[in-house]
Each structure stands twice: as C-alpha cells, then as structure tokens.
Amino acid sequence: MTTPSGSGDPSPDDDRPGAGLPALPSVAASTGSSLAVQVMTAVRRAITAGEMEPGRLYSVQQLASAMEVSRSPVREGLLRLGEAGLIRFHRNRGFEIVEVSPTDVAEIFAVRTALEVPAARRAARLAGPAELDRVRDQWHAMHEAARAGDLEAAARADEGLHRTLLLVAGNAQAVRLVEQLRTTTAFLGVVAATSRRPLDELAGEHDPLVRCVLAGDEEAAAHAMREHLASTARRLVAQALLAQHTPAARVEELTARVWGDAAAGY
Amino acid sequence: MTTPSGSGDPSPDDDRPGAGLPALPSVAASTGSSLAVQVMTAVRRAITAGEMEPGRLYSVQQLASAMEVSRSPVREGLLRLGEAGLIRFHRNRGFEIVEVSPTDVAEIFAVRTALEVPAARRAARLAGPAELDRVRDQWHAMHEAARAGDLEAAARADEGLHRTLLLVAGNAQAVRLVEQLRTTTAFLGVVAATSRRPLDELAGEHDPLVRCVLAGDEEAAAHAMREHLASTARRLVAQALLAQHTPAARVEELTARVWGDAAAGY
DNA sequence: GCTGCGTGGGTAGCATGTCACCCACCGGCG
DNA sequence: CGCCGGTGGGTGACATGCTACCCACGCAGC
C-alpha cells in the first residue's frame, strides 16, 4: 500500500507528468471537518508552498494515495477548487494548477474596489460601538501578527478586517464574493509577503482606513480603502507578472486598462 | 432496479419528508456534458417549475432513483448547488431548497449595480463595431423572444446582453460573478415573469441602455443601467416578499437600506 | 529516415458497498 | 398522564470496483 511511488525506483527522469509530487502534508491531524475540505486546504497549502506547480498534470489517484485517503473526498475537494478557478480538469488526463494571470489579479481588484469602497463608506456611517470594537480588535491583531512576523495570522486578520467592514455595510452577498475572490489571490499574496518584507508596511497601510472608519468620516474612509486596494493591486499584479516571467513592467498600464475610470468614477 | 418508489405502494400519507417528489424530468436526453451538471440543471428546473419546494427535505438517494442515475453525480451536483447557496444540507437529515430572501435579492442587485454600472460606462466608451453588432443582435433577439412570448429565450437574451456589456468592459471576473448571482435570482425571475406579463415591458426597459451604449454616451449608459437594475430589483424584491407571505410593502425601504448611497454614489 | 496506425497505460466519471451518526418513533417507567 | 431511554430507519460521507476514453509510445510500412 502506501504510495506506489515509494517502491524504490528512483528513475532519473522525473519530468514525466506527475512523477515527483513530494510527499504531501498528510491530512491526518485536522479532524475538525470533512475530508474534502481538508483536502482543499492541503492542496492550497501545497500550491502556496510551491510543492505543486502550474503547467504540470496531477491526478486524483496520485493525491489520494499521497494523502492516504480514498479518491472520493479528494475528487470532491478538487472539484470545488476547480469551481473556484484554482485548478482546471482535463478530461481523462488529469488536472493542473491554474496560473493566476496578472490580468486576473487586476480584474479581481477592480471588482473588489467596486464592492469595498462603497462598503467602507457605508461602514463609516453605520458602524455601531460593538462593530467599531471589532474593527479595532482585528486591526490590533494584524499589527500584533506583523510585529511577530506571523504571516498566516496577519493574513487572517487582514481578511477579517475587510470582512467586518463589508458586513457592517450590510451586504452578505458581497462578503461571500470578496471572500471567494480572496482565495484566488491568496497564494500570490503569501508568496509576495514572503519574498519581500512588507508585513509592517502592509499592516500600516490599513491605519488610515481604520482611523477614518472609527472617526465616521465616510468620504475619507472610501478614499483610504481605494488607495489601499490600489496599492495591494499594484503589488500583486507585479508579483503575478514576475511569476509569469514577464518583464515585470506594465503594472500601471495593466491596472489602468482593467480599472479605467474606476479609480475616478466610484 | 428502476426506482424503488414504483413498487406499487401508494401509501396515503405523502406528508412525511420527501415522499412525493413527482417524477423528475429524466436527465436522459441531454448527453452534452457530465451527469453532475445535468443534475444541476434538472434540479434548477425542478425548482423553477415548482416541483420542488422550500422547507421540505429531500435526499440524494431519492433524487438519484428519480433521475435513474447513481448517487455519485447527484451528490456532486447538489454539493455544487449548495456551494452556490441554492440548497442547504442538514447533516444526516437531507437537504432543502433555500428560499431566496428579499434581503438576498436586494443585496444581489446592489452588487450587480456596483459592477454593471461602471461596466456600462466602459462599454459605451470601448466597444468596437463587432461588439456593438453583438449587442444589437442580442437586443433584437430579446425583443423577438418577447414578441413570441418565449420566456426562456428572453431570459437567455437578457443574460447575454448583460454578459456582453461586462465582457466589453473587459472584466472576465465580473462576468463570472454576475453570472453566479444571476443563477440565484433566476427562478424568482421566471416566476415573476410568468405570474405577470412584463415581457415586452422588460425588453423595452433595455432600449435606452442599448441606445446609449450604441451612441457611445458613457454617462447616459451608466444612468440607464442603474435605472434598469433598480427597476428589476424592485420587481424581484417585491416578488420575493410575496413568496415569503410578507405583506408586500417595504420594497423601497428594503432596497434603500441595502443600497444606501449606492444609487447616488456609484 | 519518416510517417501512419495499433496498443497499452493511465485517467476521470459513474456505480455501488459500507459505516457512523442523527432523529423520529415507541414502549416502559415514574 | 407525562417523561425518557432504547431502537430502527434513513442520511451524508467515504471506500472501492468498473468502464469509456484519451494520449503517448512503439512498431510496421514506405
């Protein structure tokens, strides 16, 4: 049993599709939820960790034996990832990691701008004391995580902050959609954060936004959110261009093309 | 084999969960794609047709035998529907059709406004001759369908028109998200269209929008799109309120609460 | 040496078996 | 008469068998 790749056959050409696949983080420990979502998490982490790369074909059977579960939950989790656009299935051939293109990133942030800028404006107006406390808490948590260098915690706090603002604005659908978009750009973000050192900077970027929301200044909050998202977009688009081996210029041009009058019109 | 429910046992009490389930439209004919998506389509149609109603518990086994396929593709399709929010699973008890709440509808249209109004503006500016032709074609198709009283065709043309405008605006992610939101409100729309007679009216509502886009008048196109979406939102929110047996008032108040300054700010 | 075709390995998709679990029902006990 | 624990049916989740299908490789023919 175990993985069939372990049968002492170190064939020199590991270039054929799906030969290597370094032992995936066994899914064993986390008993919190269904196996399918554990598989989703594991695959996402494997992608961010660079253990699975785009352009290569993997198979359900392969992952299943690597994770020591059956094919059913693996297939289920992968299908859900596929629906989210993270992987793509090729009928009877396997699936591959979808490379997030710079255009995708720019589009995603255009959408997020359209949704989150008005949300920030509304949050500044509508937030009650309890909600403001929650915003403050997550803000502090983010700075805390940044100081400790804890990437994952910082990402969680960042997500929580944006989520809270959207919730306060009162649109649950927008919360859902933004969260969905976020998972697509997530690994890019992690890679970007590890390759550089903008953790403090990233946390600090939220400061004006949070301050404006706490002060109830609607227009300033909207402006701060727009600036924050634009900054993040530039960073991640550049990262995506880099990952594609494109001569990492054209960042401004790409974001401008997709955004257009967004920055002015919203 | 076949369905076990056909074993000549017309027990009089069909009130227990999931007893009835009138023979679902067998999924046999459409061989275009995987069984799972055929199941999704079939279930959606069953919901719109009123063959499956909210508040009642159904099961995978039940649907599988009704459609004469195995449980695997049914389960797969249902999970995807669940992720989209159309159905909700109750652990070890079955699943139920989720009733689309008026709040959901209002939120969905708030999001669509945020995305589609700028898209209309950009489409008016960026559309080339070929794209304008396509817009025109779909517009004509919609009027044609309205004249013929073909609900489904009209809905397709409507969707195609909005999709084209978003595509012209250059944001594929927005296309994807709007399409996703659309499937949620789809059955409500169908019900609304059948119960009243606003097919011509609905088609005519697109006229100013299309004209402005064709004329390249950005601001007018944006304004027309906003008006169109607001009108549709009012209609569907009212419909949702009606479906919930709520004293169908408060339409304005609900949309205003969710939209807030959206109508002014975008 | 180059091209066309058969063949085999591997894959996704579907069908079916199995299990732990939850809830409704029911009979006995207080 | 009301509460309460046993029990059985039904469910989702997972494991596994099976099949049509696609693609790469290799061999025969030119």
XYZ file of C-alpha atoms (C1' of nucleotides) in Angstrom:
592
model
C 0.000 0.000 0.000
C 1.260 3.441 0.922
C 2.275 5.394 -2.087
C 3.281 3.370 -5.096
C 5.951 5.932 -5.884
C 7.883 4.728 -2.889
C 8.748 1.359 -4.436
C 12.428 2.107 -4.623
C 12.546 3.190 -8.208
C 14.483 6.438 -8.423
C 14.141 6.677 -12.162
C 16.261 9.606 -13.314
C 13.678 11.286 -15.492
C 11.160 12.880 -13.172
C 9.954 15.063 -15.970
C 7.002 12.978 -16.997
C 3.683 14.333 -15.765
C 3.081 13.830 -12.106
C 6.048 11.703 -11.291
C 7.553 13.647 -8.419
C 4.891 15.059 -6.111
C 6.888 15.327 -2.915
C 5.015 13.710 -0.049
C 2.068 15.993 0.559
C 1.365 17.193 4.066
C -0.634 14.263 5.309
C -4.100 15.364 6.093
C -4.270 13.235 9.192
C -4.132 15.677 12.073
C -7.035 18.015 11.382
C -10.198 16.206 12.367
C -12.280 19.334 12.502
C -14.301 18.874 9.351
C -14.927 16.741 6.337
C -12.074 15.166 4.464
C -12.945 17.086 1.333
C -12.300 20.480 2.872
C -9.144 19.169 4.476
C -8.008 18.171 1.025
C -8.845 21.629 -0.262
C -6.783 23.210 2.476
C -3.903 20.833 1.916
C -3.848 21.465 -1.812
C -3.981 25.202 -1.325
C -1.086 24.997 1.071
C 0.817 22.766 -1.285
C 0.374 25.344 -4.021
C 1.480 28.241 -1.869
C 4.411 26.195 -0.640
C 5.457 25.570 -4.218
C 5.093 21.812 -3.860
C 2.650 21.773 -6.757
C 3.362 23.909 -9.748
C 1.240 25.093 -12.668
C 1.558 23.526 -16.067
C 2.039 20.080 -14.649
C -0.573 17.343 -14.705
C -1.612 15.685 -11.488
C -4.233 13.048 -10.851
C -6.798 12.312 -8.203
C -5.382 8.849 -7.559
C -1.961 10.347 -7.029
C -3.135 12.861 -4.442
C -5.344 10.284 -2.772
C -2.523 7.861 -2.137
C -0.195 10.666 -1.129
C -2.679 11.821 1.477
C -3.716 8.303 2.399
C -7.412 8.793 1.816
C -9.644 7.444 -0.896
C -10.301 9.154 -4.186
C -13.809 10.320 -3.336
C -13.079 13.154 -0.942
C -10.040 14.148 -2.952
C -12.086 14.366 -6.089
C -14.780 16.292 -4.288
C -12.366 18.834 -2.867
C -10.604 19.236 -6.171
C -13.890 19.823 -7.954
C -14.678 22.597 -5.534
C -11.280 24.114 -6.116
C -11.909 23.808 -9.825
C -15.155 25.695 -9.482
C -13.273 28.452 -7.734
C -10.915 28.583 -10.686
C -7.817 27.400 -8.853
C -7.360 24.228 -10.869
C -8.575 23.005 -14.225
C -9.617 19.485 -15.154
C -8.620 17.858 -18.410
C -10.938 15.034 -19.175
C -9.210 11.693 -18.738
C -5.828 13.324 -18.442
C -5.662 14.847 -15.005
C -5.811 18.348 -13.616
C -3.397 21.226 -13.477
C -2.831 24.192 -11.258
C -4.185 27.283 -12.945
C -1.703 30.070 -13.061
C -3.279 33.276 -11.851
C -2.609 35.712 -14.620
C -1.804 39.367 -13.948
C -4.961 40.253 -15.801
C -6.965 38.121 -13.411
C -5.419 39.869 -10.456
C -6.144 43.278 -11.893
C -9.733 42.289 -12.609
C -10.198 40.876 -9.167
C -9.049 44.080 -7.568
C -11.246 46.120 -9.867
C -14.209 44.123 -8.622
C -13.090 44.427 -5.038
C -12.754 48.170 -5.451
C -16.258 48.384 -6.815
C -17.574 46.497 -3.806
C -15.367 47.519 -0.927
C -15.048 51.257 -1.489
C -18.766 51.860 -1.051
C -18.697 49.347 1.779
C -16.073 51.382 3.593
C -18.164 54.494 3.092
C -21.236 52.809 4.493
C -19.298 51.204 7.320
C -18.018 54.589 8.405
C -21.563 55.794 8.622
C -23.398 52.785 10.009
C -20.993 51.116 12.417
C -22.167 50.898 15.993
C -19.885 50.765 19.036
C -19.676 46.977 19.100
C -18.769 46.814 15.453
C -16.171 49.517 15.859
C -14.667 47.484 18.677
C -14.436 44.508 16.413
C -12.720 46.557 13.742
C -10.271 47.807 16.316
C -9.596 44.308 17.601
C -8.763 42.954 14.195
C -6.620 45.952 13.445
C -4.625 45.370 16.613
C -4.375 41.680 15.845
C -2.922 42.472 12.477
C -0.283 44.766 13.879
C 0.478 42.177 16.509
C 0.941 39.498 13.883
C 3.052 41.790 11.761
C 5.298 42.535 14.699
C 5.637 38.824 15.415
C 6.264 38.086 11.754
C 3.369 35.654 11.708
C 2.312 35.573 8.097
C -0.740 33.433 8.470
C -2.143 35.367 11.387
C -1.607 38.630 9.559
C -3.442 37.315 6.528
C -6.291 36.142 8.730
C -6.554 39.493 10.440
C -6.451 41.301 7.120
C -9.230 39.137 5.783
C -11.210 39.586 8.975
C -10.910 43.346 8.802
C -12.169 43.554 5.232
C -14.884 41.066 6.016
C -16.044 43.026 9.006
C -16.242 46.238 7.025
C -18.327 44.537 4.354
C -20.573 43.009 6.984
C -21.096 46.331 8.691
C -22.024 47.781 5.338
C -24.789 45.206 5.354
C -24.216 43.150 2.246
C -23.693 39.468 2.949
C -23.520 38.606 -0.720
C -20.617 40.981 -1.177
C -18.900 39.322 1.759
C -19.252 35.969 0.087
C -17.984 37.144 -3.269
C -14.999 39.025 -1.919
C -14.029 36.030 0.154
C -14.213 33.916 -2.960
C -12.006 36.297 -4.882
C -9.609 36.421 -1.996
C -8.918 32.704 -2.069
C -7.823 33.077 -5.667
C -5.245 35.724 -4.915
C -4.318 34.202 -1.592
C -1.272 32.212 -2.566
C 0.038 35.050 -4.652
C -0.232 37.217 -1.596
C 1.608 34.774 0.565
C 4.376 34.432 -1.934
C 4.625 38.176 -2.229
C 4.767 38.605 1.501
C 7.453 36.017 1.974
C 9.618 37.183 -0.865
C 9.699 40.767 0.387
C 9.262 42.142 3.861
C 6.193 44.314 3.682
C 4.455 42.900 6.710
C 4.676 46.017 8.825
C 4.133 48.151 5.804
C 1.065 46.138 4.855
C -0.383 46.437 8.310
C 0.384 50.134 8.390
C -1.428 50.577 5.136
C -4.658 49.852 6.940
C -4.100 52.563 9.511
C -5.694 55.484 7.676
C -8.582 53.292 6.618
C -9.328 52.137 10.128
C -8.893 55.619 11.532
C -11.357 57.093 9.076
C -13.916 54.391 9.780
C -13.545 54.880 13.511
C -13.916 58.617 13.054
C -17.017 58.115 10.937
C -15.614 60.101 8.035
C -17.327 58.462 5.092
C -15.547 60.024 2.173
C -12.122 59.708 3.751
C -12.799 56.057 4.520
C -13.813 55.427 0.944
C -10.721 57.172 -0.289
C -8.483 55.252 2.085
C -9.989 51.943 1.011
C -9.488 52.820 -2.623
C -5.870 53.710 -2.034
C -5.273 50.588 -0.001
C -6.751 48.323 -2.639
C -4.882 50.093 -5.424
C -1.639 49.661 -3.564
C -2.282 45.994 -2.912
C -3.313 45.517 -6.512
C -0.092 47.044 -7.787
C 1.933 44.810 -5.520
C 0.134 41.624 -6.501
C -0.022 42.415 -10.206
C 3.707 42.957 -10.154
C 4.082 39.667 -8.344
C 1.936 37.880 -10.912
C 3.916 39.393 -13.750
C 7.071 38.201 -12.086
C 5.701 34.696 -11.674
C 4.930 34.594 -15.356
C 8.498 35.510 -16.278
C 7.138 38.617 -17.919
C 9.445 41.635 -17.937
C 7.755 42.987 -14.841
C 6.839 46.359 -16.157
C 3.453 47.460 -17.407
C 1.926 47.200 -13.996
C 0.387 50.621 -14.220
C -0.766 50.080 -17.743
C -2.457 46.800 -16.913
C -4.288 48.038 -13.855
C -5.319 51.173 -15.724
C -6.673 49.178 -18.623
C -8.832 46.991 -16.440
C -9.813 49.662 -13.986
C -10.275 52.504 -16.384
C -12.289 55.235 -14.768
C -12.890 53.053 -11.761
C -10.449 54.962 -9.644
C -12.219 58.165 -10.526
C -15.772 57.007 -11.013
C -16.674 55.012 -7.981
C -33.931 -1.995 -10.243
C -35.555 1.149 -11.534
C -36.972 3.277 -8.804
C -37.928 1.564 -5.605
C -40.756 4.031 -5.159
C -42.564 2.354 -8.022
C -43.239 -0.813 -6.079
C -46.952 -0.266 -6.022
C -47.260 1.214 -2.561
C -49.478 4.286 -2.773
C -49.402 4.984 0.917
C -51.929 7.739 1.555
C -49.803 9.955 3.754
C -47.434 11.800 1.447
C -46.668 14.303 4.131
C -43.574 12.649 5.504
C -40.365 14.261 4.265
C -39.702 13.603 0.620
C -42.435 11.138 -0.048
C -43.987 12.722 -3.082
C -41.382 14.133 -5.445
C -43.242 13.950 -8.745
C -41.218 12.132 -11.374
C -38.367 14.481 -12.091
C -37.606 15.312 -15.682
C -35.447 12.364 -16.521
C -31.971 13.520 -17.275
C -31.597 11.040 -20.089
C -31.801 13.106 -23.239
C -29.086 15.695 -22.752
C -25.785 13.966 -23.416
C -23.855 17.166 -23.829
C -21.892 17.124 -20.624
C -21.270 15.358 -17.383
C -24.115 13.890 -15.418
C -23.407 16.144 -12.482
C -24.143 19.331 -14.389
C -27.195 17.727 -15.935
C -28.398 17.063 -12.425
C -27.747 20.677 -11.507
C -29.769 21.845 -14.470
C -32.548 19.407 -13.747
C -32.795 20.473 -10.122
C -32.812 24.130 -11.029
C -35.600 23.498 -13.493
C -37.493 21.465 -10.950
C -37.282 24.369 -8.536
C -38.443 26.931 -11.043
C -41.210 24.603 -12.143
C -42.386 24.332 -8.570
C -41.826 20.584 -8.482
C -39.517 21.008 -5.533
C -40.456 23.450 -2.835
C -38.538 25.077 0.016
C -38.985 23.852 3.563
C -39.232 20.245 2.506
C -36.462 17.710 2.997
C -35.119 15.773 0.033
C -32.299 13.272 -0.165
C -29.621 12.270 -2.604
C -30.879 8.712 -2.854
C -34.331 9.969 -3.645
C -33.208 12.218 -6.492
C -30.854 9.578 -7.799
C -33.541 6.979 -8.206
C -35.971 9.552 -9.573
C -33.479 10.526 -12.247
C -32.277 6.992 -12.783
C -28.628 7.688 -12.184
C -26.406 6.717 -9.312
C -25.892 8.757 -6.199
C -22.407 9.987 -7.092
C -23.211 12.541 -9.796
C -26.325 13.611 -7.925
C -24.369 14.220 -4.796
C -21.717 16.063 -6.753
C -24.202 18.336 -8.461
C -26.078 19.015 -5.257
C -22.902 19.941 -3.450
C -22.140 22.469 -6.136
C -25.636 23.881 -5.858
C -25.153 24.046 -2.121
C -21.966 25.995 -2.543
C -23.861 28.445 -4.716
C -26.374 28.834 -1.913
C -29.346 27.350 -3.722
C -29.801 24.446 -1.344
C -28.761 23.758 2.223
C -27.666 20.459 3.714
C -28.857 19.214 7.081
C -26.437 16.699 8.391
C -27.856 13.191 8.169
C -31.308 14.508 7.513
C -31.343 15.609 3.885
C -31.258 18.912 2.091
C -33.804 21.612 1.448
C -34.365 24.251 -1.140
C -33.201 27.580 0.184
C -35.759 30.270 -0.096
C -34.219 33.358 -1.608
C -34.971 36.094 0.872
C -35.896 39.606 -0.181
C -32.752 40.801 1.545
C -30.669 38.479 -0.587
C -32.283 39.817 -3.719
C -31.660 43.403 -2.673
C -28.048 42.612 -1.854
C -27.514 40.836 -5.129
C -28.766 43.796 -7.069
C -26.650 46.152 -5.014
C -23.621 44.128 -6.033
C -24.738 43.975 -9.625
C -25.188 47.725 -9.641
C -21.705 48.217 -8.316
C -20.315 46.045 -11.088
C -22.541 46.666 -14.056
C -22.991 50.423 -13.932
C -19.285 51.107 -14.434
C -19.262 48.282 -16.960
C -21.944 50.002 -18.984
C -19.963 53.208 -18.845
C -16.839 51.491 -20.052
C -18.712 49.511 -22.675
C -20.116 52.706 -24.142
C -16.604 54.009 -24.495
C -14.658 50.918 -25.529
C -16.991 48.903 -27.729
C -15.781 48.300 -31.268
C -18.047 47.761 -34.269
C -18.115 43.980 -33.898
C -19.053 44.207 -30.256
C -21.741 46.757 -30.972
C -23.157 44.357 -33.538
C -23.287 41.669 -30.951
C -25.087 43.939 -28.524
C -27.568 44.825 -31.232
C -28.125 41.178 -32.100
C -28.925 40.197 -28.561
C -31.168 43.179 -28.149
C -33.128 42.165 -31.228
C -33.243 38.575 -30.049
C -34.737 39.693 -26.784
C -37.459 41.717 -28.450
C -38.114 38.818 -30.766
C -38.470 36.436 -27.842
C -40.689 38.903 -26.001
C -42.934 39.208 -29.025
C -43.133 35.438 -29.299
C -43.766 35.103 -25.586
C -40.785 32.784 -25.256
C -39.750 33.170 -21.664
C -36.629 31.087 -21.784
C -35.290 32.731 -24.910
C -35.926 36.163 -23.464
C -34.068 35.257 -20.298
C -31.159 33.941 -22.359
C -31.019 37.099 -24.435
C -31.192 39.260 -21.340
C -28.365 37.361 -19.763
C -26.384 37.511 -22.986
C -26.807 41.243 -23.243
C -25.579 41.912 -19.736
C -22.783 39.449 -20.217
C -21.665 41.093 -23.411
C -21.578 44.506 -21.816
C -19.461 43.204 -18.973
C -17.155 41.456 -21.408
C -16.740 44.575 -23.479
C -15.877 46.429 -20.329
C -13.032 43.963 -20.047
C -13.563 42.251 -16.724
C -13.953 38.495 -17.018
C -14.108 38.049 -13.258
C -17.081 40.372 -13.070
C -18.743 38.329 -15.796
C -18.273 35.211 -13.755
C -19.594 36.713 -10.544
C -22.629 38.312 -12.099
C -23.488 35.074 -13.812
C -23.247 33.344 -10.472
C -25.541 35.861 -8.829
C -27.929 35.565 -11.719
C -28.468 31.850 -11.212
C -29.605 32.610 -7.687
C -32.271 35.055 -8.758
C -33.125 33.103 -11.883
C -36.105 31.135 -10.632
C -37.531 34.159 -8.913
C -37.322 35.944 -12.231
C -39.069 33.195 -14.083
C -41.844 33.047 -11.573
C -42.232 36.799 -11.702
C -42.374 36.785 -15.466
C -44.976 34.079 -15.644
C -47.213 35.487 -12.981
C -47.380 38.902 -14.617
C -46.954 39.910 -18.217
C -43.961 42.191 -18.251
C -42.134 40.512 -21.099
C -42.471 43.368 -23.562
C -42.006 45.846 -20.804
C -38.884 44.078 -19.627
C -37.430 44.016 -23.102
C -38.318 47.651 -23.629
C -36.541 48.536 -20.442
C -33.280 47.713 -22.147
C -33.926 50.096 -25.011
C -32.440 53.260 -23.528
C -29.477 51.296 -22.220
C -28.685 49.765 -25.581
C -29.218 53.061 -27.377
C -26.822 54.888 -25.103
C -24.190 52.204 -25.487
C -24.556 52.247 -29.257
C -24.319 56.030 -29.238
C -21.209 55.891 -27.070
C -22.707 58.147 -24.412
C -20.930 56.910 -21.300
C -22.792 58.738 -18.592
C -26.167 58.121 -20.116
C -25.368 54.442 -20.460
C -24.340 54.247 -16.834
C -27.505 56.044 -15.822
C -29.660 53.766 -17.949
C -28.042 50.666 -16.492
C -28.595 51.939 -12.977
C -32.239 52.632 -13.683
C -32.718 49.272 -15.335
C -31.172 47.390 -12.452
C -33.105 49.411 -9.907
C -36.337 48.652 -11.686
C -35.567 44.951 -11.924
C -34.543 44.920 -8.288
C -37.806 46.478 -7.199
C -39.752 43.938 -9.207
C -37.857 40.950 -7.863
C -37.741 42.153 -4.276
C -41.477 42.562 -4.393
C -41.755 39.089 -5.823
C -39.559 37.671 -3.059
C -41.622 39.430 -0.415
C -44.720 37.949 -1.949
C -43.236 34.458 -1.964
C -42.491 34.834 1.732
C -46.086 35.732 2.508
C -44.863 39.046 3.789
C -47.258 41.976 3.432
C -45.583 43.044 0.232
C -44.775 46.554 1.207
C -41.451 47.887 2.332
C -39.894 47.286 -1.050
C -38.446 50.753 -1.203
C -37.303 50.654 2.371
C -35.516 47.354 1.919
C -33.706 48.299 -1.246
C -32.773 51.636 0.243
C -31.379 50.052 3.366
C -29.153 47.704 1.440
C -28.227 50.071 -1.298
C -27.903 53.193 0.756
C -25.995 55.777 -1.161
C -25.330 53.281 -3.895
C -27.818 54.860 -6.231
C -26.099 58.171 -5.745
C -22.534 57.145 -5.103
C -21.513 54.739 -7.802
C 14.954 8.395 -42.060
C 9.999 9.495 -41.925
C 5.061 8.708 -41.458
C 0.772 6.278 -40.082
C -1.529 3.141 -37.030
C -2.311 -0.133 -33.310
C -1.875 -0.847 -28.495
C -1.363 -0.274 -23.658
C -1.113 2.517 -19.529
C -3.496 5.882 -17.009
C -7.350 8.982 -16.182
C -11.887 10.964 -14.993
C -16.543 9.720 -14.419
C -20.001 6.793 -12.712
C -21.950 2.857 -9.891
C -22.176 0.546 -5.709
C -20.858 -1.181 -0.986
C -20.125 0.226 3.738
C -20.262 2.882 8.095
C -21.068 6.233 11.763
C -24.438 9.152 13.034
C -28.819 11.585 13.829
C -33.597 11.830 14.562
C -38.285 10.219 14.969
C -40.973 6.905 16.950
C -42.452 3.965 20.751
C -42.885 1.342 24.812
C -41.949 1.214 29.695
C -41.295 3.638 33.997
C -42.320 7.087 37.481
C -50.840 11.132 32.273
C -46.059 12.806 31.296
C -41.122 11.889 30.787
C -37.267 9.114 28.997
C -34.192 5.770 27.148
C -33.946 2.094 23.581
C -34.205 1.172 18.694
C -34.653 1.241 13.868
C -34.914 3.679 9.501
C -32.649 6.949 6.718
C -28.895 10.020 5.642
C -24.321 12.004 4.300
C -19.532 10.729 3.935
C -16.152 7.708 2.478
C -14.085 3.485 0.113
C -13.815 0.783 -3.853
C -14.971 -1.511 -8.354
C -15.761 -0.712 -13.150
C -15.747 1.449 -17.833
C -15.206 4.539 -21.703
C -11.825 7.324 -23.266
C -7.559 9.830 -24.408
C -2.783 10.168 -25.244
C 1.975 8.668 -25.649
C 4.834 5.281 -27.216
C 6.486 1.970 -30.356
C 6.448 -0.686 -34.476
C 5.497 -1.643 -39.260
C 5.274 0.166 -43.819
C 7.107 3.417 -47.281
